[in-house]
PDB file of C-alpha atoms in Angstrom:
ATOM      1  CA  UNK A   1      32.284   1.488 -65.353  1.00  0.00           C
ATOM      2  CA  UNK A   2      29.008  -0.238 -64.521  1.00  0.00           C
ATOM      3  CA  UNK A   3      29.265   0.701 -60.830  1.00  0.00           C
ATOM      4  CA  UNK A   4      30.043   4.310 -61.702  1.00  0.00           C
ATOM      5  CA  UNK A   5      26.969   4.404 -63.920  1.00  0.00           C
ATOM      6  CA  UNK A   6      24.833   3.088 -61.044  1.00  0.00           C
ATOM      7  CA  UNK A   7      26.220   5.768 -58.739  1.00  0.00           C
ATOM      8  CA  UNK A   8      25.594   8.472 -61.339  1.00  0.00           C
ATOM      9  CA  UNK A   9      21.966   7.403 -61.750  1.00  0.00           C
ATOM     10  CA  UNK A  10      21.470   7.376 -57.962  1.00  0.00           C
ATOM     11  CA  UNK A  11      22.878  10.898 -57.719  1.00  0.00           C
ATOM     12  CA  UNK A  12      20.639  12.120 -60.525  1.00  0.00           C
ATOM     13  CA  UNK A  13      17.514  10.663 -58.865  1.00  0.00           C
ATOM     14  CA  UNK A  14      18.045  12.646 -55.665  1.00  0.00           C
ATOM     15  CA  UNK A  15      20.085  15.494 -57.177  1.00  0.00           C
ATOM     16  CA  UNK A  16      20.492  18.721 -55.225  1.00  0.00           C
ATOM     17  CA  UNK A  17      22.466  21.594 -56.762  1.00  0.00           C
ATOM     18  CA  UNK A  18      23.748  22.707 -53.346  1.00  0.00           C
ATOM     19  CA  UNK A  19      25.716  19.465 -52.797  1.00  0.00           C
ATOM     20  CA  UNK A  20      29.061  18.524 -54.346  1.00  0.00           C
ATOM     21  CA  UNK A  21      29.069  14.900 -55.470  1.00  0.00           C
ATOM     22  CA  UNK A  22      32.066  12.624 -56.037  1.00  0.00           C
ATOM     23  CA  UNK A  23      32.257   9.300 -57.820  1.00  0.00           C
ATOM     24  CA  UNK A  24      35.480   7.392 -57.184  1.00  0.00           C
ATOM     25  CA  UNK A  25      36.609   4.895 -59.805  1.00  0.00           C
ATOM     26  CA  UNK A  26      38.917   2.225 -58.421  1.00  0.00           C
ATOM     27  CA  UNK A  27      40.504  -0.375 -60.630  1.00  0.00           C
ATOM     28  CA  UNK A  28      43.536  -2.532 -61.084  1.00  0.00           C
ATOM     29  CA  UNK A  29      42.846  -2.669 -64.816  1.00  0.00           C
ATOM     30  CA  UNK A  30      41.502  -6.240 -64.667  1.00  0.00           C
ATOM     31  CA  UNK A  31      37.988  -7.481 -65.505  1.00  0.00           C
ATOM     32  CA  UNK A  32      36.872  -4.427 -67.451  1.00  0.00           C
ATOM     33  CA  UNK A  33      33.814  -6.050 -68.999  1.00  0.00           C
ATOM     34  CA  UNK A  34      30.642  -3.984 -69.105  1.00  0.00           C
ATOM     35  CA  UNK A  35      30.195  -0.314 -69.867  1.00  0.00           C
ATOM     36  CA  UNK A  36      33.293   1.274 -71.321  1.00  0.00           C
ATOM     37  CA  UNK A  37      34.901   4.560 -70.323  1.00  0.00           C
ATOM     38  CA  UNK A  38      33.589   6.536 -73.294  1.00  0.00           C
ATOM     39  CA  UNK A  39      29.992   5.446 -72.684  1.00  0.00           C
ATOM     40  CA  UNK A  40      30.239   6.523 -69.051  1.00  0.00           C
ATOM     41  CA  UNK A  41      31.776   9.866 -70.052  1.00  0.00           C
ATOM     42  CA  UNK A  42      28.885  10.456 -72.465  1.00  0.00           C
ATOM     43  CA  UNK A  43      26.345   9.578 -69.788  1.00  0.00           C
ATOM     44  CA  UNK A  44      28.021  11.975 -67.340  1.00  0.00           C
ATOM     45  CA  UNK A  45      28.136  14.778 -69.937  1.00  0.00           C
ATOM     46  CA  UNK A  46      24.438  14.287 -70.683  1.00  0.00           C
ATOM     47  CA  UNK A  47      23.588  15.245 -67.094  1.00  0.00           C
ATOM     48  CA  UNK A  48      24.932  18.821 -67.470  1.00  0.00           C
ATOM     49  CA  UNK A  49      25.652  18.933 -63.740  1.00  0.00           C
ATOM     50  CA  UNK A  50      28.993  20.525 -62.959  1.00  0.00           C
ATOM     51  CA  UNK A  51      29.044  19.498 -59.299  1.00  0.00           C
ATOM     52  CA  UNK A  52      29.476  15.776 -59.982  1.00  0.00           C
ATOM     53  CA  UNK A  53      33.220  15.108 -60.005  1.00  0.00           C
ATOM     54  CA  UNK A  54      34.785  11.779 -60.937  1.00  0.00           C
ATOM     55  CA  UNK A  55      38.065  10.738 -59.315  1.00  0.00           C
ATOM     56  CA  UNK A  56      40.218   7.745 -60.159  1.00  0.00           C
ATOM     57  CA  UNK A  57      42.311   5.529 -57.943  1.00  0.00           C
ATOM     58  CA  UNK A  58      44.485   3.006 -59.712  1.00  0.00           C
ATOM     59  CA  UNK A  59      46.108   0.368 -57.613  1.00  0.00           C
ATOM     60  CA  UNK A  60      48.849  -2.090 -58.371  1.00  0.00           C
ATOM     61  CA  UNK A  61      49.527  -0.529 -61.763  1.00  0.00           C
ATOM     62  CA  UNK A  62      51.590   2.590 -60.973  1.00  0.00           C
ATOM     63  CA  UNK A  63      48.708   4.756 -62.134  1.00  0.00           C
ATOM     64  CA  UNK A  64      48.203   3.141 -65.523  1.00  0.00           C
ATOM     65  CA  UNK A  65      44.791   1.525 -64.921  1.00  0.00           C
ATOM     66  CA  UNK A  66      42.939   4.867 -64.637  1.00  0.00           C
ATOM     67  CA  UNK A  67      44.138   7.406 -67.182  1.00  0.00           C
ATOM     68  CA  UNK A  68      44.614  10.843 -65.603  1.00  0.00           C
ATOM     69  CA  UNK A  69      43.725  12.553 -68.903  1.00  0.00           C
ATOM     70  CA  UNK A  70      40.365  10.798 -68.643  1.00  0.00           C
ATOM     71  CA  UNK A  71      39.510  11.894 -65.088  1.00  0.00           C
ATOM     72  CA  UNK A  72      40.410  15.512 -65.897  1.00  0.00           C
ATOM     73  CA  UNK A  73      37.420  15.524 -68.268  1.00  0.00           C
ATOM     74  CA  UNK A  74      35.216  15.066 -65.167  1.00  0.00           C
ATOM     75  CA  UNK A  75      36.982  17.779 -63.182  1.00  0.00           C
ATOM     76  CA  UNK A  76      38.822  15.154 -61.170  1.00  0.00           C
ATOM     77  CA  UNK A  77      42.242  13.608 -60.712  1.00  0.00           C
ATOM     78  CA  UNK A  78      43.752  10.158 -60.719  1.00  0.00           C
ATOM     79  CA  UNK A  79      45.635   8.965 -57.661  1.00  0.00           C
ATOM     80  CA  UNK A  80      47.986   6.007 -57.337  1.00  0.00           C
ATOM     81  CA  UNK A  81      47.054   3.481 -54.693  1.00  0.00           C
ATOM     82  CA  UNK A  82      49.768   0.905 -55.276  1.00  0.00           C
ATOM     83  CA  UNK A  83      49.902  -0.207 -51.641  1.00  0.00           C
ATOM     84  CA  UNK A  84      47.967   0.393 -48.426  1.00  0.00           C
ATOM     85  CA  UNK A  85      49.760   3.659 -47.637  1.00  0.00           C
ATOM     86  CA  UNK A  86      49.183   5.038 -51.154  1.00  0.00           C
ATOM     87  CA  UNK A  87      45.530   4.011 -51.041  1.00  0.00           C
ATOM     88  CA  UNK A  88      45.046   5.704 -47.675  1.00  0.00           C
ATOM     89  CA  UNK A  89      46.730   8.873 -48.983  1.00  0.00           C
ATOM     90  CA  UNK A  90      44.596   8.839 -52.132  1.00  0.00           C
ATOM     91  CA  UNK A  91      41.383   8.854 -50.101  1.00  0.00           C
ATOM     92  CA  UNK A  92      42.806  11.483 -47.779  1.00  0.00           C
ATOM     93  CA  UNK A  93      43.522  13.762 -50.750  1.00  0.00           C
ATOM     94  CA  UNK A  94      40.045  13.206 -52.193  1.00  0.00           C
ATOM     95  CA  UNK A  95      38.301  13.990 -48.901  1.00  0.00           C
ATOM     96  CA  UNK A  96      40.421  17.103 -48.382  1.00  0.00           C
ATOM     97  CA  UNK A  97      39.569  18.566 -51.804  1.00  0.00           C
TER      98      UNK A  97
END
Protein backbone atom coordinates (compact mmCIF):
# COMPACT_ATOMS: atom_id res chain seq x y z
CA UNK A 1 0.00 0.00 0.00
CA UNK A 2 3.03 2.27 -0.25
CA UNK A 3 1.98 3.55 -3.69
CA UNK A 4 -1.55 4.21 -2.48
CA UNK A 5 -0.15 6.21 0.42
CA UNK A 6 1.93 8.30 -2.00
CA UNK A 7 -1.14 8.97 -4.13
CA UNK A 8 -3.18 9.92 -1.06
CA UNK A 9 -0.54 12.41 0.07
CA UNK A 10 -0.38 13.94 -3.43
CA UNK A 11 -4.16 14.36 -3.46
CA UNK A 12 -4.13 15.97 -0.02
CA UNK A 13 -1.43 18.47 -1.06
CA UNK A 14 -3.51 19.83 -3.94
CA UNK A 15 -6.94 18.90 -2.55
CA UNK A 16 -10.04 20.54 -4.00
CA UNK A 17 -13.46 19.66 -2.57
CA UNK A 18 -15.13 20.07 -5.98
CA UNK A 19 -13.18 17.14 -7.51
CA UNK A 20 -13.87 13.43 -7.01
CA UNK A 21 -10.63 11.51 -6.52
CA UNK A 22 -9.99 7.80 -7.08
CA UNK A 23 -7.09 5.66 -5.95
CA UNK A 24 -6.92 2.27 -7.67
CA UNK A 25 -5.17 -0.55 -5.84
CA UNK A 26 -3.91 -3.27 -8.16
CA UNK A 27 -2.29 -6.41 -6.86
CA UNK A 28 -1.77 -10.06 -7.52
CA UNK A 29 -1.24 -10.64 -3.81
CA UNK A 30 2.54 -11.01 -4.18
CA UNK A 31 5.30 -8.81 -2.70
CA UNK A 32 3.16 -7.10 -0.08
CA UNK A 33 6.06 -5.67 1.91
CA UNK A 34 5.70 -2.10 3.13
CA UNK A 35 2.68 -0.34 4.55
CA UNK A 36 -0.13 -2.71 5.42
CA UNK A 37 -3.81 -2.34 4.58
CA UNK A 38 -4.87 -1.24 8.06
CA UNK A 39 -2.25 1.52 8.20
CA UNK A 40 -3.41 2.85 4.84
CA UNK A 41 -7.06 2.71 5.94
CA UNK A 42 -6.18 4.72 9.06
CA UNK A 43 -4.29 7.28 7.00
CA UNK A 44 -7.25 7.62 4.62
CA UNK A 45 -9.72 7.99 7.52
CA UNK A 46 -7.55 10.69 9.08
CA UNK A 47 -8.10 12.89 6.01
CA UNK A 48 -11.88 13.20 6.60
CA UNK A 49 -12.41 13.74 2.88
CA UNK A 50 -15.39 11.82 1.55
CA UNK A 51 -14.59 12.41 -2.12
CA UNK A 52 -11.48 10.21 -2.17
CA UNK A 53 -12.63 6.73 -3.19
CA UNK A 54 -10.38 3.67 -3.21
CA UNK A 55 -11.03 0.91 -5.75
CA UNK A 56 -9.36 -2.48 -5.95
CA UNK A 57 -8.42 -4.57 -8.94
CA UNK A 58 -7.15 -8.04 -8.19
CA UNK A 59 -5.62 -9.96 -11.02
CA UNK A 60 -4.70 -13.59 -11.37
CA UNK A 61 -6.31 -14.48 -8.05
CA UNK A 62 -10.05 -14.64 -8.83
CA UNK A 63 -10.60 -11.58 -6.66
CA UNK A 64 -8.85 -12.86 -3.55
CA UNK A 65 -5.85 -10.49 -3.53
CA UNK A 66 -7.96 -7.37 -2.81
CA UNK A 67 -10.70 -8.02 -0.27
CA UNK A 68 -14.00 -6.46 -1.36
CA UNK A 69 -15.02 -5.93 2.29
CA UNK A 70 -11.91 -3.77 2.60
CA UNK A 71 -12.57 -1.51 -0.41
CA UNK A 72 -16.17 -0.93 0.71
CA UNK A 73 -14.74 0.91 3.73
CA UNK A 74 -13.39 3.50 1.24
CA UNK A 75 -16.66 3.77 -0.67
CA UNK A 76 -15.24 1.65 -3.46
CA UNK A 77 -15.47 -1.80 -5.00
CA UNK A 78 -13.12 -4.59 -5.92
CA UNK A 79 -13.01 -5.81 -9.50
CA UNK A 80 -11.50 -9.01 -10.86
CA UNK A 81 -8.89 -8.54 -13.55
CA UNK A 82 -7.86 -12.15 -14.08
CA UNK A 83 -7.03 -11.68 -17.76
CA UNK A 84 -6.74 -8.82 -20.26
CA UNK A 85 -10.49 -8.69 -20.94
CA UNK A 86 -11.35 -8.63 -17.22
CA UNK A 87 -8.75 -5.94 -16.58
CA UNK A 88 -10.11 -3.80 -19.41
CA UNK A 89 -13.66 -4.23 -18.07
CA UNK A 90 -12.56 -3.36 -14.54
CA UNK A 91 -11.13 -0.02 -15.67
CA UNK A 92 -14.18 0.60 -17.83
CA UNK A 93 -16.46 0.12 -14.81
CA UNK A 94 -14.31 2.40 -12.65
CA UNK A 95 -14.28 5.20 -15.24
CA UNK A 96 -18.03 4.91 -15.77
CA UNK A 97 -18.85 5.27 -12.06
